[in-house]
mmCIF file of N, CA and C in Angstrom:
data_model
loop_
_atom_site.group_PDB
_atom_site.id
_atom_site.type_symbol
_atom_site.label_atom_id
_atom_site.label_comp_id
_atom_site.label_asym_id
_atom_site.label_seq_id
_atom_site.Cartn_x
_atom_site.Cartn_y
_atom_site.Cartn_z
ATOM 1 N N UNK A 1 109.071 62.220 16.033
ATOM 2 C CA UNK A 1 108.883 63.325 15.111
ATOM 3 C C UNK A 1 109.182 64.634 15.848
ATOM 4 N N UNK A 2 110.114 65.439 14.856
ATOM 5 C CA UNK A 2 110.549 67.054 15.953
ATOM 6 C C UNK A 2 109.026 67.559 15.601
ATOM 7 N N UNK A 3 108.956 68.430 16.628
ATOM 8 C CA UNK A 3 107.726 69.319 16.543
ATOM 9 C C UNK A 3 108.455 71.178 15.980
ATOM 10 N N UNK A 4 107.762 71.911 15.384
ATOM 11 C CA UNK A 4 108.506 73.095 15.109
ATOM 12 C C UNK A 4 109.109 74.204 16.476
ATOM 13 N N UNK A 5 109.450 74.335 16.660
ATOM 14 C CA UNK A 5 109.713 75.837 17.670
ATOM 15 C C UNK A 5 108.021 76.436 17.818
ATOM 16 N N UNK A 6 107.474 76.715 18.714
ATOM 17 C CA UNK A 6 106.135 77.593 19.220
ATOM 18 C C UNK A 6 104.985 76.631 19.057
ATOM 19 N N UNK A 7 105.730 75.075 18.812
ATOM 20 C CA UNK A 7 104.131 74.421 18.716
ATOM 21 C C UNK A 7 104.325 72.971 19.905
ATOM 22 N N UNK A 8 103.504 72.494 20.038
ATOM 23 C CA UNK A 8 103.475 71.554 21.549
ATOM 24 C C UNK A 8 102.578 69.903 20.743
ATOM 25 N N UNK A 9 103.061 69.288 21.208
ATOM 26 C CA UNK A 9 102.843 67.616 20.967
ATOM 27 C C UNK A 9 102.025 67.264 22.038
ATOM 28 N N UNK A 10 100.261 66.805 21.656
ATOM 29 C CA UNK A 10 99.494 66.646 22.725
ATOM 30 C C UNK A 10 99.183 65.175 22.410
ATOM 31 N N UNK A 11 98.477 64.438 23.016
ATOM 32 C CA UNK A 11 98.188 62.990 22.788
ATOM 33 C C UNK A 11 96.384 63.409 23.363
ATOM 34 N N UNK A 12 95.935 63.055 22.493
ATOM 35 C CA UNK A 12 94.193 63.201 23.013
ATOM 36 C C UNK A 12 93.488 61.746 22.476
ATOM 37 N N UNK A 13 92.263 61.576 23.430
ATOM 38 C CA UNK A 13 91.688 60.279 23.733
ATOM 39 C C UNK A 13 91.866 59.445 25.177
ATOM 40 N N UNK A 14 90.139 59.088 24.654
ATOM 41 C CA UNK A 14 90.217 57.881 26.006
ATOM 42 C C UNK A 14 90.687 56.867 25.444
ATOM 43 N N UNK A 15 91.484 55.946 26.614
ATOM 44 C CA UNK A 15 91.775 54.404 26.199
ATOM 45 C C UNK A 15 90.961 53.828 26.199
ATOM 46 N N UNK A 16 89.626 53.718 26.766
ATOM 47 C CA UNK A 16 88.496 53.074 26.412
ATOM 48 C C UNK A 16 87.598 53.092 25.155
ATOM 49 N N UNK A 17 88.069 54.056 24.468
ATOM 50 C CA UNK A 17 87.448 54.627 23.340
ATOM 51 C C UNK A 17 87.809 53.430 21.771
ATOM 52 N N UNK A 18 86.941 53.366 21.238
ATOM 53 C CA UNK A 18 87.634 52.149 19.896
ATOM 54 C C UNK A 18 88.826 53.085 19.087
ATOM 55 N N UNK A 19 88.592 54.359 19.018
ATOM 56 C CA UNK A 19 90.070 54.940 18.305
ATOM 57 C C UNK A 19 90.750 55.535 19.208
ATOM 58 N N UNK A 20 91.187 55.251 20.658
ATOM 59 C CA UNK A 20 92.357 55.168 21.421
ATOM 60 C C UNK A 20 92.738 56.485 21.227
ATOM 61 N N UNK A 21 94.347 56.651 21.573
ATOM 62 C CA UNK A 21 94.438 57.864 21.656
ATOM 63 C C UNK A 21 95.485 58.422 20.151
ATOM 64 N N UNK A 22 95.313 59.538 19.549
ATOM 65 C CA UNK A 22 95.762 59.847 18.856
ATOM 66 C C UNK A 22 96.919 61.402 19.424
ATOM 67 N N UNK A 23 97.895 61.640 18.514
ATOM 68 C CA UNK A 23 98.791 62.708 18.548
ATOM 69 C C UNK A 23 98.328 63.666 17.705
ATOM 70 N N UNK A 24 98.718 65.128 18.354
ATOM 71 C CA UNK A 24 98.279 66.584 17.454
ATOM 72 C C UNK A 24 99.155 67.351 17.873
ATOM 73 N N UNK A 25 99.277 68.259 16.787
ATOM 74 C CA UNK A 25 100.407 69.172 17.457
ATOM 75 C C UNK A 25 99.692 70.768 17.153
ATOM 76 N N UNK A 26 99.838 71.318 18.292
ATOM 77 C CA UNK A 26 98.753 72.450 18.817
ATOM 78 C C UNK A 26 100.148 73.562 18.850
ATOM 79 N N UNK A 27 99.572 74.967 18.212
ATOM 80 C CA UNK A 27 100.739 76.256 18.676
ATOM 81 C C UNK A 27 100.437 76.370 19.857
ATOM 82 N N UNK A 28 101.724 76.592 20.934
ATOM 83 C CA UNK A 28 101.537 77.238 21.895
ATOM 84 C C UNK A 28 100.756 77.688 22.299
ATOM 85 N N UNK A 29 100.205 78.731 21.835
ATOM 86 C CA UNK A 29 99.422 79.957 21.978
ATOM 87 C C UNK A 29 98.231 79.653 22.361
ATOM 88 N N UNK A 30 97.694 78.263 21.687
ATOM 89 C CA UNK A 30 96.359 77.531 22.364
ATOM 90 C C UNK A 30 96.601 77.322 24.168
ATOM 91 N N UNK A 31 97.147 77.075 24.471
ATOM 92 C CA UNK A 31 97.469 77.044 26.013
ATOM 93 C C UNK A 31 96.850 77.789 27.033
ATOM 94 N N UNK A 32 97.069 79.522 26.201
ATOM 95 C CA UNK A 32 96.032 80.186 26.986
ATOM 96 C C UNK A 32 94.805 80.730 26.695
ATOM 97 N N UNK A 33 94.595 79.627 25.496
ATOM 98 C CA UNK A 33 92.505 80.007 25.616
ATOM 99 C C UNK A 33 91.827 78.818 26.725
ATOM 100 N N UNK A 34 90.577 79.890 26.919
ATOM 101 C CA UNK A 34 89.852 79.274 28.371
ATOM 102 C C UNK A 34 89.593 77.957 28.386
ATOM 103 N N UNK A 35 89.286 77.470 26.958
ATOM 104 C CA UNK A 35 88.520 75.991 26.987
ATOM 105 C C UNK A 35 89.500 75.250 26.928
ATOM 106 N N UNK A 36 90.991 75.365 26.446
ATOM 107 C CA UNK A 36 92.049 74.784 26.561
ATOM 108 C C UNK A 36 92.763 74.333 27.989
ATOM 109 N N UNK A 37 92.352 75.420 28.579
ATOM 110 C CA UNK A 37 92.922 75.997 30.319
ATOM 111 C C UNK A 37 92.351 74.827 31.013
ATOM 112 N N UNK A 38 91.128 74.877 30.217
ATOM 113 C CA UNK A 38 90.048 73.587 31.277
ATOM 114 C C UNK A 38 90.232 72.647 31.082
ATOM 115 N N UNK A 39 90.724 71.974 29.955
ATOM 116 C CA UNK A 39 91.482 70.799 29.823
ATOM 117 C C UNK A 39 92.630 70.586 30.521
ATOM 118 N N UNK A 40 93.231 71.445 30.111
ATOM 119 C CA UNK A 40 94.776 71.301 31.360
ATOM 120 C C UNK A 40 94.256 71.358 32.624
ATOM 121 N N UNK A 41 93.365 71.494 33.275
ATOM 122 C CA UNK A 41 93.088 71.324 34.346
ATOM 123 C C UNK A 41 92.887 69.893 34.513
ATOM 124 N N UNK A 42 91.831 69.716 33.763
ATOM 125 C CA UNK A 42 90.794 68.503 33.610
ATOM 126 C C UNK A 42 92.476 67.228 33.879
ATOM 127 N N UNK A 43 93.360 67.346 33.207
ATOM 128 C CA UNK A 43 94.602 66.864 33.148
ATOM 129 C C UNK A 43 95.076 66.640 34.314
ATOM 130 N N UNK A 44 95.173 67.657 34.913
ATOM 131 C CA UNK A 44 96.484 67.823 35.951
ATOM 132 C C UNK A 44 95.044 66.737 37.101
ATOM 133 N N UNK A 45 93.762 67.181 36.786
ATOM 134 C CA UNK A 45 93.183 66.010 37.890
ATOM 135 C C UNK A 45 93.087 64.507 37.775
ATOM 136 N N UNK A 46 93.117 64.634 36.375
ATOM 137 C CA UNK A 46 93.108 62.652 36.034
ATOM 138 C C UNK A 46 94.601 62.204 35.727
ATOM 139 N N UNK A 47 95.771 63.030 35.792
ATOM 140 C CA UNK A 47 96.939 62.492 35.454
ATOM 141 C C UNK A 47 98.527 63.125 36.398
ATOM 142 N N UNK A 48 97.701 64.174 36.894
ATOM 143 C CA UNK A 48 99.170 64.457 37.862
ATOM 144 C C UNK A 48 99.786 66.006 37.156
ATOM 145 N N UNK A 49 100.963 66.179 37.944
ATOM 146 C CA UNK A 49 102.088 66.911 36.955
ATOM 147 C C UNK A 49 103.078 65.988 36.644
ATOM 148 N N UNK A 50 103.136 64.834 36.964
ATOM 149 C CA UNK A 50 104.584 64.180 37.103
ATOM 150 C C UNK A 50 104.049 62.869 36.068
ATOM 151 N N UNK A 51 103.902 63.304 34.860
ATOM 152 C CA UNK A 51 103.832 62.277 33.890
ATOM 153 C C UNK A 51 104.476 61.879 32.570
ATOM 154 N N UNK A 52 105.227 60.883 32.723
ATOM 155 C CA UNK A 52 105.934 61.019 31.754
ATOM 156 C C UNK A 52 105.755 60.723 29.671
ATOM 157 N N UNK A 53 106.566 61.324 29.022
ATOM 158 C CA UNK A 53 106.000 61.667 27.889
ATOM 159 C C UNK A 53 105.570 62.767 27.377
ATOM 160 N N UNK A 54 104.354 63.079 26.087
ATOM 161 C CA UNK A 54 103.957 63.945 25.941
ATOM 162 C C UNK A 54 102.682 64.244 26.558
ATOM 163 N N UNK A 55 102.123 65.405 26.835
ATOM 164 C CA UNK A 55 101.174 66.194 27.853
ATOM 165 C C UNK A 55 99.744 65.425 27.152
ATOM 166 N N UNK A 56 99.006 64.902 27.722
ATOM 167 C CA UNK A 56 97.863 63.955 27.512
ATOM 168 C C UNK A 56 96.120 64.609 28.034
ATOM 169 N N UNK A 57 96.016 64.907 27.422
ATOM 170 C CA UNK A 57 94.282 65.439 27.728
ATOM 171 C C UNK A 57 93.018 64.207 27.421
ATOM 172 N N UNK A 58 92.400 64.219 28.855
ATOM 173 C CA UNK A 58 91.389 63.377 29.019
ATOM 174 C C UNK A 58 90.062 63.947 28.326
ATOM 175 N N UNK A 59 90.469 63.510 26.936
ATOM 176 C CA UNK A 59 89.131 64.031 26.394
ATOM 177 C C UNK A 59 89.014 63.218 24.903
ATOM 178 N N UNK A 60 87.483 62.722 24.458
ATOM 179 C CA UNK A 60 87.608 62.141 23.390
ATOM 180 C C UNK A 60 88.204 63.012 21.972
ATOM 181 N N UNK A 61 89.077 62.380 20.988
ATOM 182 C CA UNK A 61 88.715 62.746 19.600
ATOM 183 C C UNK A 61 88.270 63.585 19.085
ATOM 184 N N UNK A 62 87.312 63.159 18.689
ATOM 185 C CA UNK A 62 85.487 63.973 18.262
ATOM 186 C C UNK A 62 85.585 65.138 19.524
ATOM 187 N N UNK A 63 85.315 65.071 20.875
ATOM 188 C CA UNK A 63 85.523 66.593 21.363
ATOM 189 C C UNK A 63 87.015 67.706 21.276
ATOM 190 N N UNK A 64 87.820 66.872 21.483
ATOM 191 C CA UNK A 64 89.203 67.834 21.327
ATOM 192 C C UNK A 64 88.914 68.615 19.771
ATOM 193 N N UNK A 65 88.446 67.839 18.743
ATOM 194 C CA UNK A 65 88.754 68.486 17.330
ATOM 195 C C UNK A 65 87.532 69.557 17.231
ATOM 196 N N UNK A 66 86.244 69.990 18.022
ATOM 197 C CA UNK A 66 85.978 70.119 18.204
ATOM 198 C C UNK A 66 86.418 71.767 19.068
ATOM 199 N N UNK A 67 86.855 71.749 20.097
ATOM 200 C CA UNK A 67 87.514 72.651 20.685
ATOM 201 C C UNK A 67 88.322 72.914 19.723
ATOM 202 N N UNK A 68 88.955 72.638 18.992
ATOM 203 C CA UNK A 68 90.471 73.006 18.512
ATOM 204 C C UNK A 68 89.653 73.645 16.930
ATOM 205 N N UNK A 69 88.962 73.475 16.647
ATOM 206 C CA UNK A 69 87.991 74.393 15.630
ATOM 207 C C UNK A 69 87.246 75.305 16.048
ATOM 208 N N UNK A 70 86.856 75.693 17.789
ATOM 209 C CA UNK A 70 86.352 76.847 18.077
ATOM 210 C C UNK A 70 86.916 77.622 18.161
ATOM 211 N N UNK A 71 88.369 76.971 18.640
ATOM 212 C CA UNK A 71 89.352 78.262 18.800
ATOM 213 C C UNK A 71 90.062 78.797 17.365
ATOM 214 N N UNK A 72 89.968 77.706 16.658
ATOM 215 C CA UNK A 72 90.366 78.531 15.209
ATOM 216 C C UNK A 72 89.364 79.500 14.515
ATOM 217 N N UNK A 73 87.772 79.037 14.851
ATOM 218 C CA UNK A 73 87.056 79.960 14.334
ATOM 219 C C UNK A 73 87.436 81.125 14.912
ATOM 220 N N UNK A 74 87.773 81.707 15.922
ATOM 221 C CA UNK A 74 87.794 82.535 16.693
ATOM 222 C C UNK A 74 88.342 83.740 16.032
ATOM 223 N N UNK A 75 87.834 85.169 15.627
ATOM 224 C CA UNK A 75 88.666 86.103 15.254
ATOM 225 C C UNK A 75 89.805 86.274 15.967
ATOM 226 N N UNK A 76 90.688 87.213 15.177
ATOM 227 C CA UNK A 76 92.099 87.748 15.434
ATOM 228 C C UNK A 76 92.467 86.767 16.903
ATOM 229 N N UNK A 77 92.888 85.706 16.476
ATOM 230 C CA UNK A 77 93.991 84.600 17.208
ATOM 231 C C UNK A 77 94.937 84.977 17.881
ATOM 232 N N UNK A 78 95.634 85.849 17.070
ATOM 233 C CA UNK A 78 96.796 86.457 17.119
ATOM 234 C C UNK A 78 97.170 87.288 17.937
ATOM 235 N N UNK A 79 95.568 87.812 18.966
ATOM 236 C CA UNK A 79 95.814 88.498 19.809
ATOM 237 C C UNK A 79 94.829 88.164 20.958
ATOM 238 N N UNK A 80 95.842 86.878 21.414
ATOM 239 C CA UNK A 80 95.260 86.177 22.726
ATOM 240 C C UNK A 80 94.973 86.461 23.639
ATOM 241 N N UNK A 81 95.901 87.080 24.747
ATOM 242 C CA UNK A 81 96.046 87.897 25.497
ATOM 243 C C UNK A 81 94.362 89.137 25.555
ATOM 244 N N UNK A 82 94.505 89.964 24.766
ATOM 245 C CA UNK A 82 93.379 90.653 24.848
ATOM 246 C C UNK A 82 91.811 90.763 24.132
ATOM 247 N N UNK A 83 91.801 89.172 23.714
ATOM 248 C CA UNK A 83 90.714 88.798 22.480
ATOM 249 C C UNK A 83 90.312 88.083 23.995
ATOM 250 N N UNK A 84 91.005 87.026 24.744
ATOM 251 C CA UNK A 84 90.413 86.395 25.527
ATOM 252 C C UNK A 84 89.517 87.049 26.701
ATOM 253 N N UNK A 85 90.460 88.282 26.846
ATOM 254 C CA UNK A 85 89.834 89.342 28.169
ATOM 255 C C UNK A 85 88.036 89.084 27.890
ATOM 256 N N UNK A 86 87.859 89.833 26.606
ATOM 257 C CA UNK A 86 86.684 90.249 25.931
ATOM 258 C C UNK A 86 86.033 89.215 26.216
ATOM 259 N N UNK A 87 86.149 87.542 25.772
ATOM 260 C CA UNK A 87 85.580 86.707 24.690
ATOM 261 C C UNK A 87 85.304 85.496 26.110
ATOM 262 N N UNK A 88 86.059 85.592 27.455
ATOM 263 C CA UNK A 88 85.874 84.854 28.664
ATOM 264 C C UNK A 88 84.507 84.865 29.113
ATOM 265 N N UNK A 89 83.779 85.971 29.268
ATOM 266 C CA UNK A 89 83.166 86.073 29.816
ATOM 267 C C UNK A 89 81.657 85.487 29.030
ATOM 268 N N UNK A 90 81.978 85.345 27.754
ATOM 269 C CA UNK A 90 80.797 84.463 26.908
ATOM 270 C C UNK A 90 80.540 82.873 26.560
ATOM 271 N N UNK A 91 81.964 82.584 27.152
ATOM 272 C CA UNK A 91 82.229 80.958 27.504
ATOM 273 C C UNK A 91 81.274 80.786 28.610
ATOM 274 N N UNK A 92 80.914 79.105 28.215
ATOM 275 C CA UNK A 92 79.828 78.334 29.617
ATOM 276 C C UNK A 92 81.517 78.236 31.048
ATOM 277 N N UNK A 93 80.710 78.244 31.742
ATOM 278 C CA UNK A 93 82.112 78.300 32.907
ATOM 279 C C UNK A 93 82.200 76.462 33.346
ATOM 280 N N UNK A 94 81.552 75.255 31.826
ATOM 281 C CA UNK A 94 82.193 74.439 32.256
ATOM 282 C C UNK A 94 82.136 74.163 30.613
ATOM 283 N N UNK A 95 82.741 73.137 30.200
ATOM 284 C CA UNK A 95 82.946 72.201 29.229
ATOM 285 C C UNK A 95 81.181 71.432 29.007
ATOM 286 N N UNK A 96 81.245 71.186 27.553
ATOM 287 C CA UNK A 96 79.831 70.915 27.753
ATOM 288 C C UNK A 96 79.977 69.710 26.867
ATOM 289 N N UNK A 97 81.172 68.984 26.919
ATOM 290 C CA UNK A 97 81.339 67.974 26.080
ATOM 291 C C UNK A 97 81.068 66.434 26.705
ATOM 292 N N UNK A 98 80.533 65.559 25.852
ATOM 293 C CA UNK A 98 80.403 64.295 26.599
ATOM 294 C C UNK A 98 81.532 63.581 27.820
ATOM 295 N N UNK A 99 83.064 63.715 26.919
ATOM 296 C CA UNK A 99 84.192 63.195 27.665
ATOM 297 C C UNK A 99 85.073 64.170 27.767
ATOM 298 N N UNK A 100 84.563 65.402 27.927
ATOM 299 C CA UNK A 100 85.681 66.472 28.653
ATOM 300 C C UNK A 100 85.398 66.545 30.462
#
C-alpha cells in the first residue's frame, strides 16, 4: 500500500502479544513529539538502525493508540516545533506504559 507524501508506515506490537503486530500510518510531524522521540529510541535499542522494512516500535497496541491520541488531543499540532518547547517540560521524563 503507497503511503501519501508527509506521512510514514509504522508497524506497532509485541510478537508475543495475541494481536501481534499491526500497521499505522502516522504524519511525519509525529516524529518530533517527545513521547514519540522515546519510542524511537526505545527502537533503535531493541532493533538497531539497520532493519529492514518498515520502522517498528516496541510497544503494545493498546499503548501506541494511546500515545497517538495524546498527541492528537494536543492543541495547535500544527505548530510542533514551538508547542513542544512549552509542553516538554510537563511530560513524565519516562513512558509510563506497561510495554513501552
Amino acid at each position: 500500500m503507497k503511503v501519501k507524501k508527509g506521512w510514514l508506515a509504522i508497524q506497532v506490537g509485541l510478537e508475543e502479544e495475541d494481536g501481534g503486530v499491526e500497521r499505522f500510518v502516522i504524519p511525519i510531524s509525529y516524529l518530533y513529539h517527545p513521547l514519540l522521540q522515546k519510542l524511537l529510541d526505545r527502537a533503535h535499542d531493541v532493533y538497531g538502525y539497520h532493519v529492514d522494512g518498515p520502522l517498528k516500535l516496541p510497544c503494545s497496541v493498546d499503548d501506541f493508540l494511546h500515545i497517538r491520541w495524546r498527541i492528537e488531543k494536543e492543541p495547535n499540532r500544527s505548530d510542533h516545533h514551538n508547542h513542544h518547547k512549552n509542553i516538554h517540560k510537563h511530560l513524565p521524563s519516562t513512558l509510563s506504559f506497561h510495554s513501552c
